Structure formats: structure tokens, C-alpha cells
Amino acid sequence: MPQNKQIVLDNRPQGEATVDNFKLVVTDTAPLQEGQVLVQHHYLSLDPYMRGRMNDGKSYAQPQPLGQVMIGGTVGEVLESRHPRYAAGDKVVGMGGWQQYSVVDASTPGTLRKVDTTHVPLSHYLGAVGMPGVTAWYGLVKIINPKAGETVVVSAATGAVGSTYAAVAKARGCRVVGIAGGPEKCAYAVNELGFDACIDYKTHPDVKSLSQALKEACPNGIDGYFENVGGYILDAVLLRTNAFARIAVCGMIAGYDGKPLPLANPALILINRLKVEGFIVGEHMEVWPEALAELGGLVASGKLRPRESVAQGIESAPEAFLGLLKGKNFGKQLVKLI
């Protein structure tokens, strides 16, 4: 059995996360028991939710335990199997964590899923045709539920969630406006992802300026908003919402360091009779087959062309993760492990 490099959470952040919160360890891979499979990970997914798990405070999920492998989605190949549903060579997606290999009890529902790489690259099952893609799909389709002709907005527009959101929204006949950081990302959003407009928040560093930019990009107001960031960006969006607009709250990356994110004008929720709903996509597994079918079709047809930022080697995961939290990635952030 191969030796396995792993990244564990060594200590909890005090404010901003640093590389010193993580530790690289090398372990022996345990021999397989009946019902288990050995998976070699090809790619590791890095996602903003991981920052919240590093804290010890109350949240929707248990904190990441100290001294254990960091949580994370993975795709890879079965090397050895003692389970009848899996064979060596199968491509699979699971939650293998920040490590090169995992031994998985394949009898436990939801731990492992075989994927077809004929038309969809393996890495996309961690992004557009994986958890981030289904997240975008659920927030748009099930919460915002837009009608053709409506205007929908998404923050972190060029990430794995935002890029998928654009494709799904355009397929429903919406005007789609993104918010992203920097001219290169905004140009990519419009020229390659199909956004009708994209606002560079870095040139609009306060509520008044960003709200004015949103007014120009959304002349008919905002009917639906997918929130990944929070802070003043949410305040600016609320100022431009139409009556009965819907807001899907998926992330608050601006507050992952523990700082509170108060709303400047919560009365707008009442004035505009807004629907504001937070969600965790893992609590809605019943929609995954429908979502993945549509997302896979969009990728296979070329209507969704997700971009990836790929760091090399498990040792690079902490730095790549911290860069993700600061918006340094372009598209879906991955770590290539082979």
C-alpha cells in the first residue's frame, strides 16, 4: 500500500488564516477491508466553505477537527477494490480530503460516485458538474426561480459557482450581471462566460459607487441575486432590488475571518418584500440528479466553458487556499495531485 501525504489542520486561525494553521504529514495507507476501495486522487477541490470549518464556532456543520485531514472534495481513480460495485480503473468523485489517497467504505451511501469522463473532463466534476455547479443551479432554479427577461446578479462571478450560474441563467432567458474583482475577470465574464455585464468591485470600493454601477448595468432593477460575498456588496445590491426580488444566500466570504457583517439598511427587506433564503446544497441531495444532468449537458455542448486555476502537488494546497480567500484564483481552484 502506498505512502500518503496529507495536510491536517494543526491549529485554529486567530483572525486571518495562515499557512501555519496547516501541517504536512506522511502516513502509511491502511490495508483494505471487505467493502472498501483505495482511491488515488487526481484533483483536490479548494472551496471557501473550508475557511468556516477551520473555526471552532457554531455553524451549519461541525468544525474541522484538529490533527485530522482537511475536508475537501476529490476526484480520482480506483486503484484497488474489495467492493462489488467498483473496479480498478473506475473514475470516482468523493470527499477524500487534502491527501493523495483515501480508503473509502463504499457501502456507505453518498461517499463515492462513479463518473463518466467521455464528454466531461474529470476535474469538472469538482466544479461545474459537481458541488459548486449544483450550488449555482439550486440557488438560481429553486430559490430565485427566474422568469425569462428578468435580471439576475451574482457576486464572485468568475468562480466555479458564478460561471455556472451564468450559463444556467442564460439558458432561462435572463439578463445576467456579474460582480468580480479586476478588469481581466470582468472581460472573461462577458466575453467567454456570456454575462451581459460585469462590474469590477475594485473600482467601486463603497456602497454608493457600486450601487450606481449596478443601476447602470441593471436599468430594470434586480429580480434575483446570488450572494457569495456579503458586506458592502450586499448593501449595494439591496438598494437596486425590485419588489419581490429573491436572494439566495450561499456564502459570506467577506466575513470568514470572524468579523461581523451588519446590513446597512435591513428595512429594504420589508420595503421591497424580499425573499432571502440561505441554503446548504448538501441538504438537497434529491435535486442533484436533475441538476447534474443539465450541467453535464451544458458542458458537453460548449455552452458552459469553466476555467480552472490549478496548483501542483499536495504541498501547495495551503497557499492556494489562502489565495482563493483573497480572490487570487481565476475560475475553479484545484490542486493537481498526480
XYZ file of C-alpha atoms in Angstrom:
338
model
C 0.000 0.000 0.000
C 1.378 3.464 -0.912
C 2.583 6.110 1.492
C 0.164 9.009 1.716
C 0.971 12.718 2.044
C -1.752 14.566 3.939
C -2.481 18.139 5.049
C -4.038 18.335 8.513
C -5.403 21.290 10.470
C -2.715 21.851 13.090
C -4.254 24.830 14.926
C -7.176 27.227 14.542
C -6.792 30.683 12.969
C -6.753 33.736 15.183
C -8.321 36.145 12.704
C -6.922 35.679 9.210
C -5.907 32.136 8.254
C -2.201 31.479 7.547
C -0.077 28.606 6.250
C 0.996 27.970 9.868
C -2.518 26.653 10.601
C -1.722 23.611 8.438
C 0.752 20.752 8.729
C 2.041 18.217 6.198
C 2.220 14.631 7.456
C 3.095 11.326 5.778
C 1.269 8.137 6.771
C 1.008 4.541 5.637
C -2.204 3.686 3.769
C -4.220 1.073 5.668
C -4.826 -2.329 4.012
C -8.291 -2.727 2.512
C -11.068 -4.400 4.439
C -14.115 -6.018 2.842
C -16.359 -3.362 1.242
C -13.580 -0.783 0.937
C -11.835 0.747 -2.081
C -8.493 2.510 -2.446
C -8.713 5.748 -4.435
C -5.774 7.707 -5.832
C -6.831 11.348 -6.001
C -6.099 13.178 -9.236
C -7.520 16.552 -8.143
C -8.479 18.212 -4.859
C -11.129 20.928 -4.741
C -10.494 24.081 -2.701
C -13.638 25.958 -1.680
C -14.458 28.972 0.523
C -16.612 26.924 2.940
C -13.431 25.297 4.238
C -12.439 28.549 5.940
C -15.566 28.476 8.093
C -14.852 24.875 9.122
C -11.439 25.941 10.457
C -13.151 27.983 13.190
C -14.454 26.452 16.396
C -17.678 28.465 16.484
C -21.275 27.384 15.924
C -22.144 26.890 12.273
C -24.218 24.690 9.966
C -21.542 21.964 10.144
C -19.150 20.609 12.729
C -15.736 22.332 12.869
C -12.788 20.658 11.185
C -11.152 18.528 13.933
C -7.567 19.414 14.818
C -4.938 16.905 13.752
C -7.153 15.370 11.077
C -7.036 15.581 7.276
C -8.675 18.767 5.987
C -12.091 18.189 4.460
C -12.357 18.526 0.696
C -13.878 17.132 -2.467
C -11.701 14.922 -4.676
C -11.809 13.111 -7.998
C -9.603 10.209 -8.867
C -9.244 6.588 -9.877
C -9.911 3.361 -8.033
C -6.601 1.507 -7.640
C -7.924 -1.495 -5.729
C -11.408 -2.613 -4.744
C -12.987 -5.021 -2.304
C -16.483 -3.827 -3.167
C -18.614 -5.384 -5.954
C -19.778 -2.035 -7.404
C -16.272 -0.692 -8.020
C -13.352 -1.967 -10.053
C -9.784 -0.800 -10.565
C -9.762 1.962 -13.165
C -13.168 3.424 -12.276
C -13.172 7.234 -12.164
C -14.856 8.470 -8.997
C -15.764 11.628 -7.093
C -15.958 11.822 -3.304
C -14.843 13.714 -0.215
C -11.345 12.292 0.056
C -9.844 15.380 1.708
C -6.456 17.058 1.418
C -4.415 13.915 0.735
C -3.082 11.808 -2.122
C -5.038 8.627 -1.373
C -8.132 7.618 0.550
C -9.541 4.315 1.742
C -13.307 4.558 1.372
C -16.088 2.401 2.804
C -18.002 2.204 -0.459
C -21.059 0.645 1.203
C -21.867 3.921 2.967
C -24.357 5.918 0.836
C -23.016 9.138 -0.660
C -19.324 8.505 -0.018
C -18.326 7.713 -3.607
C -19.845 8.132 -7.057
C -18.654 6.826 -10.415
C -18.417 9.438 -13.165
C -18.223 9.328 -16.953
C -15.317 11.256 -18.467
C -16.300 10.638 -22.109
C -17.602 14.184 -22.639
C -16.841 15.885 -19.316
C -13.221 16.175 -18.076
C -12.621 14.551 -14.691
C -11.679 17.830 -12.987
C -15.037 19.417 -13.936
C -16.774 17.045 -11.513
C -15.300 19.217 -8.748
C -16.628 22.409 -10.329
C -19.262 22.984 -12.975
C -20.582 19.408 -12.837
C -20.003 18.977 -9.112
C -20.880 20.608 -5.816
C -20.238 24.216 -6.960
C -22.306 23.705 -10.109
C -25.217 22.184 -8.214
C -24.938 25.033 -5.710
C -25.379 27.581 -8.503
C -28.199 25.552 -10.030
C -30.108 25.183 -6.757
C -29.842 28.840 -5.776
C -30.990 30.007 -9.188
C -33.607 27.400 -10.068
C -35.113 26.573 -6.689
C -34.817 29.869 -4.776
C -34.607 32.699 -7.329
C -36.737 30.801 -9.881
C -36.368 33.467 -12.576
C -38.683 34.201 -15.466
C -37.364 34.953 -18.945
C -36.456 38.619 -19.219
C -35.676 39.120 -15.535
C -32.332 40.490 -14.351
C -30.238 38.307 -12.071
C -26.915 39.167 -10.423
C -24.156 37.069 -8.837
C -21.097 38.066 -6.814
C -17.772 36.211 -7.233
C -18.967 35.948 -10.821
C -15.996 34.177 -12.402
C -15.580 31.468 -9.772
C -16.895 27.929 -10.084
C -20.348 28.888 -8.789
C -20.681 32.190 -10.639
C -19.636 30.861 -14.037
C -22.165 28.029 -13.806
C -24.851 30.422 -12.603
C -24.403 32.499 -15.756
C -24.847 29.541 -18.089
C -27.942 28.251 -16.293
C -29.480 31.743 -16.137
C -28.815 32.480 -19.824
C -30.462 29.161 -20.700
C -33.578 30.548 -18.991
C -33.563 33.804 -20.930
C -32.340 36.105 -18.154
C -30.202 39.223 -18.250
C -27.165 38.189 -16.194
C -24.878 40.657 -14.421
C -21.753 39.667 -12.514
C -19.626 41.293 -9.841
C -15.944 40.343 -9.897
C -12.531 41.704 -8.980
C -10.369 43.207 -11.725
C -10.714 44.049 -15.423
C -9.379 40.680 -16.597
C -12.038 38.753 -14.694
C -14.794 41.082 -15.872
C -13.683 40.767 -19.506
C -13.659 36.971 -19.153
C -17.171 37.058 -17.644
C -18.587 38.987 -20.600
C -16.516 37.580 -23.475
C -16.365 33.902 -22.502
C -18.979 33.167 -19.849
C -21.807 35.040 -21.531
C -22.596 37.644 -18.866
C -24.441 40.660 -20.226
C -22.348 42.922 -17.987
C -19.788 42.575 -15.211
C -18.883 45.158 -12.567
C -15.355 45.420 -11.177
C -15.910 45.967 -7.466
C -12.283 47.027 -7.060
C -13.113 50.256 -8.899
C -16.228 50.726 -6.747
C -14.961 50.414 -3.162
C -18.059 51.746 -1.367
C -21.821 51.241 -1.364
C -22.688 54.450 -3.214
C -20.288 53.850 -6.094
C -21.161 50.160 -6.501
C -24.884 50.886 -6.294
C -24.541 53.432 -9.106
C -22.659 50.892 -11.227
C -25.429 48.354 -10.592
C -28.042 50.931 -11.624
C -26.286 51.356 -14.964
C -25.810 47.609 -15.517
C -29.339 46.750 -14.346
C -31.583 49.503 -15.754
C -34.703 47.495 -14.926
C -33.578 46.726 -11.379
C -32.552 43.381 -9.874
C -35.022 40.490 -9.660
C -32.672 37.831 -8.325
C -29.326 37.864 -6.553
C -26.971 35.018 -5.639
C -24.808 36.015 -2.668
C -21.294 34.643 -2.243
C -19.580 37.578 -0.565
C -21.681 39.760 1.765
C -20.509 43.045 3.241
C -20.953 46.282 1.318
C -21.627 44.377 -1.906
C -24.870 43.032 -0.449
C -25.768 46.530 0.787
C -25.311 47.918 -2.720
C -27.379 45.155 -4.323
C -30.242 45.638 -1.854
C -30.521 49.274 -2.936
C -31.250 48.116 -6.506
C -33.657 45.241 -5.841
C -37.144 45.275 -7.306
C -40.258 44.485 -5.315
C -40.478 40.740 -4.634
C -36.864 40.094 -5.614
C -35.338 36.816 -4.418
C -31.924 36.466 -2.803
C -30.164 33.101 -2.456
C -27.505 33.307 0.258
C -24.749 30.764 -0.312
C -21.589 32.337 1.101
C -20.262 35.290 3.081
C -16.592 35.150 2.203
C -16.103 38.747 3.394
C -16.788 37.555 6.932
C -14.933 34.245 7.092
C -12.256 35.744 9.334
C -14.836 36.147 12.092
C -15.702 39.796 11.542
C -19.434 40.564 11.758
C -21.136 41.733 8.569
C -24.003 44.023 9.595
C -26.537 45.144 6.997
C -26.618 48.890 6.416
C -30.314 49.057 5.557
C -32.234 45.902 6.520
C -35.526 47.790 6.168
C -35.188 47.201 2.402
C -36.101 43.550 3.016
C -39.512 44.762 4.172
C -39.889 47.701 1.791
C -39.253 45.506 -1.262
C -40.871 42.379 0.241
C -37.725 40.427 -0.486
C -37.363 36.685 -0.181
C -33.971 35.986 1.431
C -33.048 32.325 1.836
C -29.801 30.732 2.897
C -29.072 27.180 1.822
C -26.532 24.364 2.035
C -26.588 22.306 -1.148
C -25.687 19.083 0.660
C -29.092 19.218 2.347
C -30.866 18.951 -1.013
C -29.471 15.746 -2.484
C -32.830 14.997 -4.096
C -32.183 17.630 -6.800
C -28.638 16.548 -7.667
C -29.549 14.111 -10.479
C -31.677 16.758 -12.251
C -29.035 19.454 -11.748
C -26.097 17.294 -12.842
C -27.949 16.201 -15.976
C -28.460 19.830 -17.060
C -24.945 20.893 -16.076
C -23.315 17.976 -17.870
C -25.287 18.852 -20.992
C -24.187 22.491 -20.831
C -20.515 21.471 -20.576
C -20.753 18.807 -23.294
C -22.452 21.267 -25.678
C -19.867 24.006 -25.039
C -22.421 26.411 -23.536
C -20.541 26.220 -20.226
C -16.768 26.508 -20.531
C -15.455 26.613 -16.979
C -11.973 27.909 -16.286
C -9.663 26.351 -13.705
C -6.756 27.551 -11.583
C -4.561 24.535 -10.858
C -1.891 24.364 -8.166
C 0.618 21.490 -8.361
C 1.106 18.975 -5.553
C -0.490 18.494 -2.150
C 2.165 20.720 -0.545
C 0.763 23.695 -2.497
C -2.774 23.355 -1.088
C -2.475 25.774 1.881
C -1.043 28.644 -0.193
C -3.563 28.039 -2.973
C -6.397 28.014 -0.449
C -5.315 31.289 1.142
C -5.060 32.798 -2.344
C -8.625 31.654 -3.066
C -9.863 33.518 0.014
C -8.273 36.702 -1.373
C -9.656 36.224 -4.883
C -6.319 35.340 -6.490
C -7.745 32.331 -8.323
C -9.319 32.551 -11.767
C -12.269 30.178 -12.026
C -12.388 26.947 -10.044
C -9.404 26.430 -7.708
C -7.962 22.923 -7.858
C -4.844 21.119 -6.707
C -3.442 18.516 -9.094
C -2.135 15.558 -7.118
C -0.622 13.292 -9.792
